Tab-separated table of C-alpha atoms in Angstrom:
chain	number	residue	atom	x	y	z
O	18	MET	CA	57.671	56.025	119.889
O	19	LEU	CA	53.750	56.898	118.562
O	20	SER	CA	50.789	55.245	120.671
O	21	ARG	CA	47.919	54.435	117.990
O	22	GLU	CA	45.645	57.019	119.995
O	23	GLN	CA	48.107	59.464	118.814
O	24	ALA	CA	49.067	57.890	115.447
O	25	SER	CA	44.913	57.822	115.115
O	26	ALA	CA	44.204	61.875	116.168
O	27	MET	CA	47.341	62.796	113.956
O	28	LEU	CA	45.399	61.403	110.954
O	29	SER	CA	42.294	62.519	111.732
O	30	LEU	CA	44.025	66.143	112.185
O	31	GLN	CA	45.238	66.429	109.085
O	32	ALA	CA	42.030	64.920	106.869
O	33	GLU	CA	40.329	67.297	108.549
O	34	MET	CA	42.873	70.165	107.290
O	35	ASN	CA	43.224	68.554	103.842
O	36	ARG	CA	39.250	69.166	104.168
O	37	LYS	CA	39.421	72.363	104.353
O	38	ILE	CA	42.031	73.496	102.464
O	39	ASP	CA	39.824	71.380	99.139
O	40	PRO	CA	37.002	69.639	100.325
O	41	GLN	CA	37.895	66.906	96.806
O	42	TRP	CA	40.954	67.033	98.265
O	43	VAL	CA	41.086	62.928	97.590
O	44	ALA	CA	40.090	63.137	94.350
O	45	ALA	CA	42.537	65.919	93.224
O	46	ALA	CA	45.453	63.213	94.878
O	47	TYR	CA	47.803	66.235	95.098
O	48	PRO	CA	51.491	65.656	94.638
O	49	TYR	CA	52.125	65.417	98.446
O	50	LEU	CA	55.438	63.831	98.389
O	51	ARG	CA	56.875	66.416	95.957
O	52	ALA	CA	56.128	69.065	98.754
O	53	VAL	CA	58.589	66.923	101.198
O	54	ILE	CA	61.430	66.964	98.298
O	55	VAL	CA	60.913	70.673	98.806
O	56	GLU	CA	60.846	71.041	102.159
O	57	GLY	CA	63.647	68.318	102.639
O	58	SER	CA	65.791	70.893	100.702
O	59	GLU	CA	64.223	73.817	102.481
O	60	ALA	CA	65.923	71.834	105.519
O	61	ILE	CA	69.061	71.586	103.906
O	62	GLU	CA	68.931	74.962	103.867
O	63	HIS	CA	68.582	75.631	107.734
O	64	HIS	CA	71.296	73.128	108.052
O	65	GLY	CA	73.637	74.484	106.400
O	66	TRP	CA	75.475	72.986	103.086
O	67	LYS	CA	77.674	75.335	101.633
O	68	TRP	CA	81.651	74.537	102.232
O	69	TRP	CA	82.848	77.469	100.639
O	70	LYS	CA	81.311	80.179	103.662
O	71	LYS	CA	80.613	79.741	107.132
O	72	GLN	CA	76.977	78.890	108.384
O	73	GLU	CA	75.431	78.091	111.305
O	74	ARG	CA	72.604	75.424	111.925
O	75	ASP	CA	69.177	76.944	112.714
O	76	LEU	CA	67.880	73.546	114.771
O	77	ALA	CA	64.660	75.410	115.363
O	78	GLN	CA	64.013	75.645	111.430
O	79	LEU	CA	64.921	72.428	110.963
O	80	GLN	CA	62.493	70.795	113.589
O	81	MET	CA	60.096	73.231	112.033
O	82	GLU	CA	60.484	71.592	108.302
O	83	LEU	CA	60.223	68.141	109.899
O	84	VAL	CA	56.876	68.961	111.474
O	85	ASP	CA	55.629	70.341	107.850
O	86	ILE	CA	57.335	67.107	105.978
O	87	TRP	CA	55.223	64.796	108.562
O	88	HIS	CA	51.867	66.774	107.536
O	89	PHE	CA	52.887	65.550	104.111
O	90	LEU	CA	53.427	62.220	104.673
O	91	LEU	CA	50.195	61.569	106.983
O	92	SER	CA	48.881	63.512	103.700
O	93	GLU	CA	50.273	61.145	101.332
O	94	ILE	CA	49.193	57.958	103.605
O	95	LEU	CA	45.690	59.269	103.855
O	96	LEU	CA	45.735	59.345	100.008
O	97	ARG	CA	46.885	56.179	99.061
O	98	GLU	CA	43.968	54.450	101.307
O	99	GLY	CA	41.837	56.972	99.752
O	100	GLY	CA	41.031	59.063	102.808
O	101	ASP	CA	39.494	56.394	104.980
O	102	GLN	CA	41.690	56.744	108.373
O	103	LYS	CA	41.339	53.987	109.498
O	104	ARG	CA	43.050	52.480	106.637
O	105	ALA	CA	45.347	54.685	106.783
O	106	LEU	CA	45.793	54.168	110.493
O	107	THR	CA	46.384	50.646	109.990
O	108	SER	CA	49.059	51.654	106.905
O	109	LEU	CA	50.613	53.855	108.966
O	110	ILE	CA	51.346	51.648	112.450
O	111	ARG	CA	52.755	48.789	109.370
O	112	LEU	CA	55.247	52.148	108.341
O	113	LEU	CA	56.246	52.764	112.258
O	114	ASP	CA	56.744	48.913	113.437
O	115	ALA	CA	58.408	48.449	110.245
O	116	LYS	CA	62.483	47.295	111.206
O	117	THR	CA	65.134	47.545	108.874
O	118	VAL	CA	68.008	45.466	109.305
O	119	ASP	CA	70.934	47.462	111.343
O	120	GLU	CA	69.163	50.342	109.561
O	121	GLU	CA	69.918	49.351	106.246
O	122	ILE	CA	67.781	51.135	103.264
O	123	ASP	CA	68.215	49.374	99.734
O	124	PHE	CA	67.946	52.028	96.926
O	125	ASP	CA	69.244	53.150	93.579
O	126	GLY	CA	71.003	49.607	93.580
O	127	ARG	CA	72.930	50.519	96.656
O	128	THR	CA	72.407	49.660	100.178
O	129	TRP	CA	72.086	52.828	102.921
O	130	ARG	CA	73.593	52.056	106.260
O	131	LEU	CA	71.668	55.359	108.106
O	132	ASP	CA	74.438	54.729	110.635
O	133	ARG	CA	77.253	55.742	108.411
O	134	LEU	CA	74.706	58.718	107.137
O	135	ASN	CA	75.370	62.470	108.078
O	136	LEU	CA	71.968	64.613	108.421
O	137	LEU	CA	72.966	66.151	105.298
O	138	GLU	CA	72.630	62.703	103.694
O	139	LYS	CA	70.163	61.301	105.303
O	140	PHE	CA	67.884	64.692	103.835
O	141	GLU	CA	69.008	63.549	100.383
O	142	LEU	CA	68.021	59.928	100.832
O	143	LEU	CA	64.462	61.022	102.391
O	144	ILE	CA	64.509	63.758	99.528
O	145	GLY	CA	65.431	60.856	96.783
O	146	LEU	CA	62.962	58.500	98.185
O	147	SER	CA	60.127	60.676	97.847
O	148	ALA	CA	60.941	61.401	94.237
O	149	ASN	CA	60.605	57.381	93.815
O	150	ARG	CA	57.151	57.412	95.594
O	151	ARG	CA	58.578	55.671	98.872
O	152	ILE	CA	58.263	56.254	102.419
O	153	ASP	CA	60.593	54.573	105.077
O	154	LEU	CA	59.685	56.182	108.539
O	155	THR	CA	62.584	54.023	109.750
O	156	LEU	CA	64.568	57.234	107.956
O	157	PHE	CA	62.343	59.865	109.167
O	158	GLY	CA	63.005	58.297	112.788
O	159	SER	CA	66.763	58.777	112.301
O	160	ILE	CA	66.016	62.423	111.067
O	161	LEU	CA	64.314	63.277	113.925
O	162	ARG	CA	67.224	62.126	115.916
O	163	GLY	CA	69.250	63.755	114.657
O	164	CYS	CA	67.071	66.770	114.945
O	165	GLU	CA	66.770	66.651	118.459
O	166	MET	CA	63.260	65.212	118.465
O	167	GLU	CA	61.697	62.305	119.767
O	168	TRP	CA	58.645	60.797	118.864
O	169	LEU	CA	56.448	62.357	121.661
O	170	ASP	CA	58.303	65.998	120.926
O	171	LEU	CA	56.822	66.010	116.772
O	172	TYR	CA	53.482	64.856	117.972
O	173	ARG	CA	53.426	67.734	120.346
O	174	GLN	CA	54.594	70.504	117.959
O	175	TYR	CA	52.255	68.823	114.965
O	176	ILE	CA	48.625	68.976	117.731
O	177	GLY	CA	49.973	72.843	118.332
O	178	LYS	CA	50.087	73.887	114.830
O	179	ASN	CA	47.296	72.117	113.829
O	180	VAL	CA	45.272	73.554	116.811
O	181	LEU	CA	46.328	76.987	116.442
O	182	ASN	CA	45.336	76.982	112.697
O	183	THR	CA	42.060	75.850	113.327
O	184	PHE	CA	41.511	78.353	116.343
O	185	ARG	CA	42.345	81.202	113.886
O	186	GLN	CA	40.172	79.704	111.110
O	187	ASP	CA	37.076	79.728	113.818
O	188	HIS	CA	38.030	82.748	114.894
O	189	GLY	CA	37.813	84.736	111.402
O	190	TYR	CA	41.534	84.528	110.112
O	191	LYS	CA	39.714	83.875	106.693
O	192	GLU	CA	37.499	86.831	107.385
O	193	GLY	CA	40.289	89.044	108.132
O	194	SER	CA	39.219	89.384	111.919
O	195	TYR	CA	41.377	87.255	113.447
O	196	ARG	CA	43.935	89.276	115.696
O	197	LYS	CA	47.617	87.587	116.148
O	198	LEU	CA	48.428	89.930	118.993
O	199	TRP	CA	46.577	89.204	122.311
O	200	SER	CA	47.926	91.440	124.631
O	201	GLY	CA	51.107	92.662	123.194
O	202	ARG	CA	51.644	89.292	122.529
O	203	GLU	CA	51.947	86.758	119.163
O	204	ASP	CA	49.521	83.861	119.662
O	205	ASN	CA	52.272	81.442	118.735
O	206	GLU	CA	54.008	82.799	122.012
O	207	PHE	CA	50.283	81.593	124.260
O	208	LEU	CA	50.566	78.281	122.183
O	209	ALA	CA	54.326	77.255	123.341
O	210	GLU	CA	53.396	78.286	126.817
O	211	ILE	CA	50.383	75.520	127.003
O	212	LEU	CA	52.359	73.046	125.204
O	213	ALA	CA	54.913	73.257	127.675
O	214	ALA	CA	52.811	73.027	130.592
O	215	ALA	CA	50.107	70.316	129.109
O	216	ASP	CA	50.638	66.695	129.207
O	217	PRO	CA	51.377	65.263	125.426
O	218	GLU	CA	50.060	61.443	126.735
O	219	GLN	CA	46.762	62.842	127.807
O	220	PRO	CA	43.799	61.275	125.288
O	221	ASP	CA	42.167	64.861	124.941
O	222	TYR	CA	45.265	66.128	124.425
O	223	ARG	CA	43.780	68.534	121.265
O	224	GLU	CA	41.234	69.784	122.986
O	225	LEU	CA	42.905	70.581	126.430
O	226	VAL	CA	45.431	72.683	123.857
O	227	TYR	CA	42.279	74.334	121.816
O	228	SER	CA	40.762	75.309	125.117
O	229	GLU	CA	43.400	76.782	126.984
O	230	LEU	CA	43.987	78.924	123.563
O	231	ALA	CA	40.169	79.873	123.919
O	232	LYS	CA	41.301	81.255	127.583
O	233	ARG	CA	43.459	83.149	126.495
O	234	TYR	CA	42.517	85.009	123.482
O	235	PRO	CA	40.970	88.006	124.524
O	236	ALA	CA	36.908	88.779	123.740
């Protein structure tokens, strides 16, 4: 499970990213759970669902979709608290600590037992709950495990993606002067190496990742 410090760090990063996209993002009240519906549908595509043809599950893409979904869940939690990060942290911790009996979810007049659902059915349930403006992190955690991820893996990938996006913006991405290729390799390859070597339990994990990127970026 996430620590309070890790949860706080992700909420802070998400609020910062939302402000970069639109300084008035709270007033705009974007439909973040609609984005969860779309990302969940894309995850189903990466899993493969067509019974009339052979399909292979793309685990790496599934995990990336989960990181994207997490961005929007964090944004929705922040939005519900008017952008107040302290209140959002309290709300997020409450959602993380919530334990449903036998992992049962009451929805649409039925009781859904997570241990009886396959991964595709869990994504469908996530989409249904999102369409009804509900956030259930017990379900999300179950989907994480189904995609061979733990909460710490989510934290590591989330921080990495946000730091790289911020690094790009700070080094001229919007103006077109940023270079994605560093000595013949893409920046996300360097990021993967940094994430593999860094300890996500460190309190200054985000700063460490950013610093290591800066060391490798061609002057």
